[in-house]
Coordinates of C-alpha atoms in Angstrom, one line a residue:
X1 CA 113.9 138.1 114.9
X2 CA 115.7 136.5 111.8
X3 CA 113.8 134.6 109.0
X4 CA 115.2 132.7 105.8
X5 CA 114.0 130.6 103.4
X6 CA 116.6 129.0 100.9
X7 CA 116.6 125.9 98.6
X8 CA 118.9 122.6 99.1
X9 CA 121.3 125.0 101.3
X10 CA 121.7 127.9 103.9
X11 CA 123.6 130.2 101.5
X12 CA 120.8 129.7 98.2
X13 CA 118.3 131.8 99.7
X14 CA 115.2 132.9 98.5
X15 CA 113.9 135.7 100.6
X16 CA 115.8 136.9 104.5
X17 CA 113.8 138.9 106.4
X18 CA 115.7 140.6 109.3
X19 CA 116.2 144.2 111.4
X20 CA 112.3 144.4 110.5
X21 CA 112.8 144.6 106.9
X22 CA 113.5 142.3 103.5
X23 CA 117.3 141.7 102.5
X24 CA 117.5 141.7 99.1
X25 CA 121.6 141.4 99.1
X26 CA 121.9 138.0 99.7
X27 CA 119.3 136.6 97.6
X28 CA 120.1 133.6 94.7
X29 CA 119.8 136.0 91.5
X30 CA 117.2 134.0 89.9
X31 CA 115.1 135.4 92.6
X32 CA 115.9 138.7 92.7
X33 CA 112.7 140.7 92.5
X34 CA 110.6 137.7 92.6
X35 CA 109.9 137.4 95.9
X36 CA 108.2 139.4 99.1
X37 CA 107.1 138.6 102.7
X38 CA 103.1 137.8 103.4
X39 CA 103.5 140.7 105.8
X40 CA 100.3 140.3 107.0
X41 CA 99.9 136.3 107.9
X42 CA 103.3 137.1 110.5
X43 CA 101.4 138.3 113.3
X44 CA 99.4 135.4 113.2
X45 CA 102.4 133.1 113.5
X46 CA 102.8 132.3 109.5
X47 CA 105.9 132.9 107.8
X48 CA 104.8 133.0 104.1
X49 CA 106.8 133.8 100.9
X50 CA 105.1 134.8 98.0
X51 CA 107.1 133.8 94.5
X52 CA 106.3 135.4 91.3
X53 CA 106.8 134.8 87.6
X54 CA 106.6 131.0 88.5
X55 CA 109.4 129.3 86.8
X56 CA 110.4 125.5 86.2
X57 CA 113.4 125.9 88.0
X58 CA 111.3 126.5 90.9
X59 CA 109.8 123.0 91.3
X60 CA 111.7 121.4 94.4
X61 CA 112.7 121.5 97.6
X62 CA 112.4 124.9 99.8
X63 CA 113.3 125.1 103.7
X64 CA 112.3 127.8 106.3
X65 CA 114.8 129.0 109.3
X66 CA 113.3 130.9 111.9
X67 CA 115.4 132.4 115.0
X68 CA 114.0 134.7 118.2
X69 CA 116.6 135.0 120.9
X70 CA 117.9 131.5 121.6
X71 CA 114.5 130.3 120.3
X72 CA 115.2 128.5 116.5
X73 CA 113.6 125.8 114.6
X74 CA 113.2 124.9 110.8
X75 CA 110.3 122.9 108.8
X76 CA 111.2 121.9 104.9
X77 CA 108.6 121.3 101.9
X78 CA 108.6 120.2 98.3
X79 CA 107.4 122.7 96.0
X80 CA 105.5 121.2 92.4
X81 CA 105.8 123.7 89.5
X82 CA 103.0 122.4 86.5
X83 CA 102.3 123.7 83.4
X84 CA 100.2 122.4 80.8
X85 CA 102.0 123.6 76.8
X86 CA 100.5 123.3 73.7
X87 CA 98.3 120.4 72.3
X88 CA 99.4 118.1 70.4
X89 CA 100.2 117.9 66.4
X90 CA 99.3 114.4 64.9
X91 CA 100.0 113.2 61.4
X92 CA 100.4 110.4 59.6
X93 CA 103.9 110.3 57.9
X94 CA 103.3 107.0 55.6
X95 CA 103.0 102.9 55.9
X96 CA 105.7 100.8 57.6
X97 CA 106.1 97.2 58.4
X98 CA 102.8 95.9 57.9
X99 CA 101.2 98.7 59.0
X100 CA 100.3 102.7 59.1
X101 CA 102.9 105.1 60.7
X102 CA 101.7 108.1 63.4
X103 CA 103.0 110.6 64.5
X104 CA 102.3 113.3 67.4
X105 CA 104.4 116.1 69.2
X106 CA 103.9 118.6 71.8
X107 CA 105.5 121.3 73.2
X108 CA 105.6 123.5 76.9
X109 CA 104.7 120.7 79.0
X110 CA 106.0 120.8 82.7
X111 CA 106.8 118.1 84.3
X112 CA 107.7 115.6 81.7
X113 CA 103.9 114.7 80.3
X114 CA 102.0 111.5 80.2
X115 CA 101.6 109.9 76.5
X116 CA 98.5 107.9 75.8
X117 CA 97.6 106.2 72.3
X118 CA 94.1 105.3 72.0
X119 CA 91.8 103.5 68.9
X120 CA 88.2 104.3 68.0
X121 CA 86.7 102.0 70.8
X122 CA 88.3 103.1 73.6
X123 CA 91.3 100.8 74.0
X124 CA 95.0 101.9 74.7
X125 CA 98.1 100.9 72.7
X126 CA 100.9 99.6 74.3
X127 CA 103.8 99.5 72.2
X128 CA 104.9 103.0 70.2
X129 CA 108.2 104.8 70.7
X130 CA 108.6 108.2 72.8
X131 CA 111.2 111.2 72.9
X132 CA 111.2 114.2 75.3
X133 CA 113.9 116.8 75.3
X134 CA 114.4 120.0 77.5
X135 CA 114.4 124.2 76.3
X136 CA 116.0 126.8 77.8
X137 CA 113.1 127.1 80.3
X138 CA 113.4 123.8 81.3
X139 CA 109.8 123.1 79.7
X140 CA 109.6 119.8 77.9
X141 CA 108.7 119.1 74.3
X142 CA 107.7 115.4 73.1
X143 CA 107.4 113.3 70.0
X144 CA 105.7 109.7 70.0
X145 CA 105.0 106.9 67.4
X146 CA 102.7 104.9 66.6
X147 CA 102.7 101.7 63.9
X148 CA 98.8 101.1 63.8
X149 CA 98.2 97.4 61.9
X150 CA 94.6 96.7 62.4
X151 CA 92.6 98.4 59.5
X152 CA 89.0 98.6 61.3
X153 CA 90.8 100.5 64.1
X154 CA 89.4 104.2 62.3
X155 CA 90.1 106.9 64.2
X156 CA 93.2 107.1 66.2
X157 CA 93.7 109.3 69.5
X158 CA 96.9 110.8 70.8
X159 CA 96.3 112.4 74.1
X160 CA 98.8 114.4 76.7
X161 CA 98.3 114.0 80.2
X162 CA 99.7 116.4 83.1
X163 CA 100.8 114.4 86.1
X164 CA 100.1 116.9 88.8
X165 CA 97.3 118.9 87.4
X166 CA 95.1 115.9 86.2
X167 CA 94.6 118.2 82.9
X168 CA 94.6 116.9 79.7
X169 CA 94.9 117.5 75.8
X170 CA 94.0 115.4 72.9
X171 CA 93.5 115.3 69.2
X172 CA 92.5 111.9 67.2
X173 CA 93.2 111.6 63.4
X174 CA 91.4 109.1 61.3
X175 CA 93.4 106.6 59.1
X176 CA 91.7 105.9 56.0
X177 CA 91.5 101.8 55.1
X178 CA 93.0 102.5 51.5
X179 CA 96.9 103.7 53.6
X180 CA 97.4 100.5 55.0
X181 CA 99.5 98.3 53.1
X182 CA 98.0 94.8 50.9
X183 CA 99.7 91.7 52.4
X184 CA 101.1 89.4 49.6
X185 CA 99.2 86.0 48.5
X186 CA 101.7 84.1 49.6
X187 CA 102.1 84.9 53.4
X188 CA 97.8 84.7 53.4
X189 CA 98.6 81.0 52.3
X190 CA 101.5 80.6 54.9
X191 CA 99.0 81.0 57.6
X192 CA 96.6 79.3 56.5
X193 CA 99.4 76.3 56.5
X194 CA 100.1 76.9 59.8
X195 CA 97.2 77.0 61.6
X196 CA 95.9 73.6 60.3
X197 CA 99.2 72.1 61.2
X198 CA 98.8 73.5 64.6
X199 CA 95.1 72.4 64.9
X200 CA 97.0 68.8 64.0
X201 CA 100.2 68.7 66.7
X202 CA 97.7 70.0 69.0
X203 CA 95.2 67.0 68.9
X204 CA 98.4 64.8 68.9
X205 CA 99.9 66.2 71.8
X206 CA 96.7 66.4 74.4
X207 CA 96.7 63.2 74.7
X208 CA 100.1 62.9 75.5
X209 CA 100.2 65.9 77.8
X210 CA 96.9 64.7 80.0
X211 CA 98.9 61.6 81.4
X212 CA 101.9 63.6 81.7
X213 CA 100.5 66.5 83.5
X214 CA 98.7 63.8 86.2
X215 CA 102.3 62.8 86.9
X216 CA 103.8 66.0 87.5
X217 CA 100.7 67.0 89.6
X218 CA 101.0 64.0 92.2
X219 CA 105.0 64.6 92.3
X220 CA 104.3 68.7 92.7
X221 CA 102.2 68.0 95.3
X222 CA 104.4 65.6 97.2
X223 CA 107.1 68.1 97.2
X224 CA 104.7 71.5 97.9
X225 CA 104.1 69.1 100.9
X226 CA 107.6 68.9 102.3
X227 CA 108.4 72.5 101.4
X228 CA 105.3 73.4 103.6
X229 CA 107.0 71.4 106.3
X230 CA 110.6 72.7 106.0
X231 CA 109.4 76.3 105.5
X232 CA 107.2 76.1 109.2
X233 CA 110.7 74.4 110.4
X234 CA 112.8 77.0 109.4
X235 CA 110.4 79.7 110.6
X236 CA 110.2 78.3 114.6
X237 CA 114.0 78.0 114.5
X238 CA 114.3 82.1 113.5
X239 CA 111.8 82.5 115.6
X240 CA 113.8 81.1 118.6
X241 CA 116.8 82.1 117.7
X242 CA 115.7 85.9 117.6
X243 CA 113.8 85.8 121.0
X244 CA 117.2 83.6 122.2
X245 CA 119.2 86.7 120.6
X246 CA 117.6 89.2 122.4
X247 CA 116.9 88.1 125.8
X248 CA 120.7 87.2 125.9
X249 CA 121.8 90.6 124.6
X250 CA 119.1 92.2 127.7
X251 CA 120.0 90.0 130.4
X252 CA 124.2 90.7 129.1
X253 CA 123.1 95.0 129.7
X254 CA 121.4 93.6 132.8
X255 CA 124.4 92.2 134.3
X256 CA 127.1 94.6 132.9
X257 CA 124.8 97.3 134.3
X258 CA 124.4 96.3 137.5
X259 CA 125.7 99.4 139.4
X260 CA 126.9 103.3 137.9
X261 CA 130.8 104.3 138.2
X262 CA 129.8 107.3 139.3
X263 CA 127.7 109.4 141.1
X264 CA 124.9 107.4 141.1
X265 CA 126.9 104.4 142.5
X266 CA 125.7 105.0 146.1
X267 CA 122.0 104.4 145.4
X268 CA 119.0 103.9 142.4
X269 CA 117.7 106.7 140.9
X270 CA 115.4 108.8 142.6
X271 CA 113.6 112.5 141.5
X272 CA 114.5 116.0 142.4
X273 CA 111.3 117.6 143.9
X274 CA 112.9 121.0 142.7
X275 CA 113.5 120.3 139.5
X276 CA 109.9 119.6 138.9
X277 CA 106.8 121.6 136.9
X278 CA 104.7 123.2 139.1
X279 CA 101.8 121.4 137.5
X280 CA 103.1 117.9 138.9
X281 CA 103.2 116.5 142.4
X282 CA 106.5 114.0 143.6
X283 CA 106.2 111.6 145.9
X284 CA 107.6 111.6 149.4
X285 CA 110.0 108.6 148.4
X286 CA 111.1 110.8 145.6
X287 CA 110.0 107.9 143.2
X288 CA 107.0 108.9 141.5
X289 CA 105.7 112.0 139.8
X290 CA 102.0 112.6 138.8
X291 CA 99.9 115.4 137.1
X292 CA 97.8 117.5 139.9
X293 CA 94.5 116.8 138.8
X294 CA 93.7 120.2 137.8
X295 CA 96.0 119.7 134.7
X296 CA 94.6 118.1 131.7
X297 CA 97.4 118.9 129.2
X298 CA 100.5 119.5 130.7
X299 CA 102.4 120.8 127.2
X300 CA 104.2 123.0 128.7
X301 CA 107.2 122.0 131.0
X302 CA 105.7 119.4 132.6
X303 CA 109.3 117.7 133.2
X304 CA 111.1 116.6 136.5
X305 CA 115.2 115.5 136.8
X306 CA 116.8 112.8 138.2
X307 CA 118.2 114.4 141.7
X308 CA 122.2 112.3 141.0
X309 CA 123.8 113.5 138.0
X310 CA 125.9 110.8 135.8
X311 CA 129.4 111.8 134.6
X312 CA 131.1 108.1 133.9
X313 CA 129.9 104.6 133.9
X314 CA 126.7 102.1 133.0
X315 CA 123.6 102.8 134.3
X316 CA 120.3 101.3 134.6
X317 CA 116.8 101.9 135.9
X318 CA 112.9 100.9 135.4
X319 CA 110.2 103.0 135.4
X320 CA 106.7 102.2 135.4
X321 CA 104.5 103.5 132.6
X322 CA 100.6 104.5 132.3
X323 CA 99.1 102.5 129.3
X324 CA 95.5 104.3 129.4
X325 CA 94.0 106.1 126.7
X326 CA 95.1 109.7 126.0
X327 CA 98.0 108.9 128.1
X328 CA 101.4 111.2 126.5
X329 CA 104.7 111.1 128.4
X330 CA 108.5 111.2 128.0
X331 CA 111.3 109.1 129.5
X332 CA 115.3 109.0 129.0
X333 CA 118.0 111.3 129.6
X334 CA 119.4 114.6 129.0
X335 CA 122.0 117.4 129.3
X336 CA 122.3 119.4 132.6
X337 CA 121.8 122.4 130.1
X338 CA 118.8 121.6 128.3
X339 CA 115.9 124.3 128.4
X340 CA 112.8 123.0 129.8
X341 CA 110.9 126.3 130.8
X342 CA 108.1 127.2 128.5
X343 CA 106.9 125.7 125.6
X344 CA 109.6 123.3 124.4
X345 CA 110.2 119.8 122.3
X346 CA 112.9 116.9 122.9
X347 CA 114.8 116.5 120.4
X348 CA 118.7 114.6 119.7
X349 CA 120.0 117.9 118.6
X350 CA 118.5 120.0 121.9
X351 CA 120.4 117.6 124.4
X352 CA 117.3 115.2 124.9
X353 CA 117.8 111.1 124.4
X354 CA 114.6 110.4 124.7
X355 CA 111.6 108.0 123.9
X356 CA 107.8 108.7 124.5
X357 CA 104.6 107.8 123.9
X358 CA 102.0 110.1 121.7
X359 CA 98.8 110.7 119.6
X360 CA 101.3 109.3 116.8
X361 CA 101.9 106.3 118.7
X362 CA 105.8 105.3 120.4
X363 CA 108.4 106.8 118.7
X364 CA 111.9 108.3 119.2
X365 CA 112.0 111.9 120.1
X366 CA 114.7 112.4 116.8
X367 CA 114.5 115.0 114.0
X368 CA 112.4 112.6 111.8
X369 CA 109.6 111.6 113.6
X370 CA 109.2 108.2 113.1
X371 CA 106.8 105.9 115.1
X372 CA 108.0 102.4 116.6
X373 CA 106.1 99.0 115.7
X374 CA 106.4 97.4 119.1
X375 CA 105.2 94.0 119.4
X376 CA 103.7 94.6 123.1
X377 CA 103.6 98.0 124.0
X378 CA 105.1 98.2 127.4
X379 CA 103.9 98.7 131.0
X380 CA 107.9 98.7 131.9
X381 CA 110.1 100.4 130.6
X382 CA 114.4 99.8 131.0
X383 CA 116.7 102.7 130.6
X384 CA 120.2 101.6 130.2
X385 CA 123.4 104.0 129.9
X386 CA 126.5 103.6 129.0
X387 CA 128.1 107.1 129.1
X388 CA 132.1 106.3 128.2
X389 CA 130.7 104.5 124.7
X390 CA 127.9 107.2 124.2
X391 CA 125.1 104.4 124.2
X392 CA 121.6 105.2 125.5
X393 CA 118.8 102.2 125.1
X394 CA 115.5 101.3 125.7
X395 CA 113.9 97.9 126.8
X396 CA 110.2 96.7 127.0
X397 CA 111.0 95.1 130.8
X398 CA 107.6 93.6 130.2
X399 CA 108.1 91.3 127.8
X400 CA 112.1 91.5 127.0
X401 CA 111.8 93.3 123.8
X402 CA 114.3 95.9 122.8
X403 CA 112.4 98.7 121.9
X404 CA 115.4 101.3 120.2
X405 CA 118.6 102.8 120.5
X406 CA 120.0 106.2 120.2
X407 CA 123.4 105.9 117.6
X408 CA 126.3 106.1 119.6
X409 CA 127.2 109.6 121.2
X410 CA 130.4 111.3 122.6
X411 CA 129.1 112.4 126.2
X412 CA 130.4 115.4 127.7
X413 CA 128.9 116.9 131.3
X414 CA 126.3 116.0 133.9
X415 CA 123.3 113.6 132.1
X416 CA 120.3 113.8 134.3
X417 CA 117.3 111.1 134.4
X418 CA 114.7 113.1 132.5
X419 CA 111.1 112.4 133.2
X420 CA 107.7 114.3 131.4
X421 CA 103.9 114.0 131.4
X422 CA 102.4 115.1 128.8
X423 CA 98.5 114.3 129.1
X424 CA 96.1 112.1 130.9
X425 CA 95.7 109.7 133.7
X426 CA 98.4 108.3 135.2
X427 CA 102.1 108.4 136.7
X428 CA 105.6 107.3 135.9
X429 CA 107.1 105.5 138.8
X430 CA 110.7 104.7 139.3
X431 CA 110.9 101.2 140.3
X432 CA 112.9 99.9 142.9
X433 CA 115.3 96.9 142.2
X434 CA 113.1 94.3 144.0
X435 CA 115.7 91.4 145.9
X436 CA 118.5 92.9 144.6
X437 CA 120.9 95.6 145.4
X438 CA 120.5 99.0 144.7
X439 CA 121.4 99.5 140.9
X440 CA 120.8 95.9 139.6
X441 CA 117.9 95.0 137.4
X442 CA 115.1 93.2 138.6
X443 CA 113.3 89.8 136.9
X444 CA 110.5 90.2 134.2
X445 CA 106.6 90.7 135.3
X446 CA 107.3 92.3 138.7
X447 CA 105.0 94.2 140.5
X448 CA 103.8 97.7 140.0
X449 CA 105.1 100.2 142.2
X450 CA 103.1 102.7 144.5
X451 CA 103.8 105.1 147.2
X452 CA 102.1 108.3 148.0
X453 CA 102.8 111.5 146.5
X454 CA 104.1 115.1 147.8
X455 CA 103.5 118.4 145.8
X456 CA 106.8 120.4 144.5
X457 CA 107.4 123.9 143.5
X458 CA 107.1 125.9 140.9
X459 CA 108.7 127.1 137.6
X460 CA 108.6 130.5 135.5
X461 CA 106.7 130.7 132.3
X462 CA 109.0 130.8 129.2
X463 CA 109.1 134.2 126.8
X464 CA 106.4 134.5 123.7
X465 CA 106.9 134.9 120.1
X466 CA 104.6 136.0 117.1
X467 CA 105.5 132.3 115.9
X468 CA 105.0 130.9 119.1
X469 CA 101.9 129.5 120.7
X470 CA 100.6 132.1 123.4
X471 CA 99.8 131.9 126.8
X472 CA 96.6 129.0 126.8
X473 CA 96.8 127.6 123.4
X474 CA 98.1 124.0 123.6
X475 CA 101.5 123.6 122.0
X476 CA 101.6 120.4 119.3
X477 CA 101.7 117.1 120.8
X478 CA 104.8 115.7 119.1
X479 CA 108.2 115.3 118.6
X480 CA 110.0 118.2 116.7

């Protein structure tokens, strides 16, 4: 067993733990000494790295690598350092403008700390200038000013706010009325001045502005009218354009794939009974697969092959889909190599092209888990192949929606038709190609497909780990 945990790469590591002991050797020197292995939490399936001395350089992003045998996998997470420094110093350094000048500055603040300037009452200012700078540590000091121009203001608050710890420092300084400076005679009379003339052009200009106003208001509603109209235009001719756009581009797969160069050329798609889980049960046609009633959760390696492998060509098939509640399963295609004994994901980088349907919703079975927003979720699914330009999609057959698309591949090997049930009630059903030949799609809205079924035979159970779930428990439900 091999575990690691390093920062932004594979070679900055933190801690390696391997031939049942710590190596220190390879270790980034800042961590030298700083870190151990939560011995105790590994049994239970918890790799856990205790770091000491806690420095800023810490904050960031730390990833774990875990092998056993041909068993690997690896989970990332983002680390916040916080540290709350000294409070802060506030003074007042003399008058400026109009006005009084204040000063505060801190120091030993990590991350970068949020300045507030508040008066006696309670109310913030906006406007005051701010300056951080880094030490050696990487701990941040800061200076802020204030101008403060309304004498009755009294006392005057600067507080220091830590983003991630919610924790706070303040200290408020009062301002005496006597700093501020006197304003000149002159400028007293200047405003006077203009606020009667303003009081005049304002009277003089209402008038004027009323009967204006009403004529801007009947033209702005004239045009908000036919900018309505044009705007509901536009949006039916996207509309129709986008739905014209994509049922051209699926009926274009459907007729380039009509048949497979390849193996699969001589008929559709059907299943391989011995490629299948013991816990499901194939039809005699070879063209459904359902869980035995006895298993609730099939998490395991619930999974059945395609019984014609494809080496060259386009391919495409439908398969019918359970919609009921609780309902998890797993369509596409994969490499002839792929494991699929024991507890297992799907995943791009394991040989799987994949889509599915989970507690998560219908997503991708990629690295970064991200769920679909389908605008029908589908009853019939399209897979379509196109192994010489590496391109596996996805189609809602129900409604014509394209539903996703793997980025282009370079195929090597046998792909098989991969098929998995996860959980619940239900089957997936191969459908057949209904007034057409074998290999051609068939219209929108056809009928479901049914047929009895036939049990298969069984699989072995895959090897346990310390950080793998044991014999019973019920793996995660999700993409890796």
């Amino acid at each position: 067993m091999q575990l690691r945990w390093f920062r932004s790469k594979f070679s900055e590591a933190v801690l390696i733990y391997e031939d049942r002991g710590e190596q220190p050797e390879e270790l980034m020197a800042q961590y030298a000494g700083r870190t151990s292995l939560v011995t105790e939490l590994l049994g239970q399936g918890q790799a856990a790295v205790l770091i000491r001395d806690v420095q800023a350089s810490d904050d960031g992003p730390y990833s774990c690598f875990f092998r056993e045998g041909e068993f690997y996998e690896e989970a990332s997470l983002e680390l916040k350092v916080a540290g709350v420094g000294s409070a802060p110093r506030v003074r007042i350094t003399g008058p400026e403008e109009d006005g009084v000048r204040v000063e505060c500055a801190a120091s030993g603040w990590f991350p970068k700390p949020q300045v507030h300037w508040r008066g006696g009452g309670g109310a913030q200012f906006r406007a005051f200038s701010e300056a951080h700078a880094q030490d050696a540590r990487g701990l941040f000091s800061v200076e802020a000013a204030l101008v403060v121009r309304d004498r009755s203001v009294g006392n005057v608050t600067c507080s220091l706010h830590n983003p991630i710890l919610g924790q706070e420092k303040a200290v408020a300084i009062f301002i005496p009325e006597p700093f501020f400076p006197k304003a000149p005679l002159w400028k007293l009379a200047f405003w006077v001045s203009l606020a009667a003339l303003g009081l005049l052009l304002l009277g003089a200009g209402y008038c004027a502005h009323r009967e204006h106003s009403t004529r801007l208001r009947a033209r702005s509603d004239r045009e908000t009218l036919l900018r309505a109209k044009e705007e509901d235009r536009r949006a039916k001719e996207a509309a129709l354009t986008a739905t014209d756009e994509l049922q051209a581009q699926l009926d274009w797969r459907q007729e380039k794939f009509q048949a497979c160069d390849g193996p699969l050329s001589a008929g559709p798609v059907t299943l391989d009974p011995g490629s299948a889980d013991s816990s499901l049960v194939v039809s005699h046609e070879r063209r459904r697969v359902t869980l035995k009633e006895t298993c609730e959760d099939s998490g395991s390696s619930s999974s059945v092959l395609g019984l014609e492998g494809i080496t060259a060509g386009r391919c495409h098939w439908e398969v019918e889909v359970p919609d009921g509640e609780g309902s998890e399963w797993v369509l596409g295609v994969c490499r002839e190599d792929v494991k699929r004994t024991g507890w297992y994901t799907e995943s791009l980088e394991k040989g799987f092209w994949v889509v599915g349907k989970f507690e998560a919703g219908f997503c991708p079975c990629t690295k970064d888990v991200t769920p679909l927003t389908l605008r029908q979720l589908p009853r019939r699914v399209g897979v379509f192949l196109d192994y010489s330009k590496g391109d596996v999609s996805f189609y809602n057959m129900t409604d014509g929606s394209h539903i996703f698309s793997f980025p282009r591949a370079s195929f090597s090997g046998t792909l098989f038709p991969y098929f998995r049930l996860k959980s619940g009630v239900g089957s997936l059903t191969i459908c057949p190609m209904v007034g057409a030949p074998a290999g051609l799609p068939v219209p929108l809205n056809n009928s479901p497909c049914e047929e009895p079924l036939s049990p298969p035979g069984s699989s072995a159970d895959g090897a346990e780990s310390p950080l793998l779930p044991r014999k019973g428990e019920a793996p995660p439900r999700h993409c890796p």
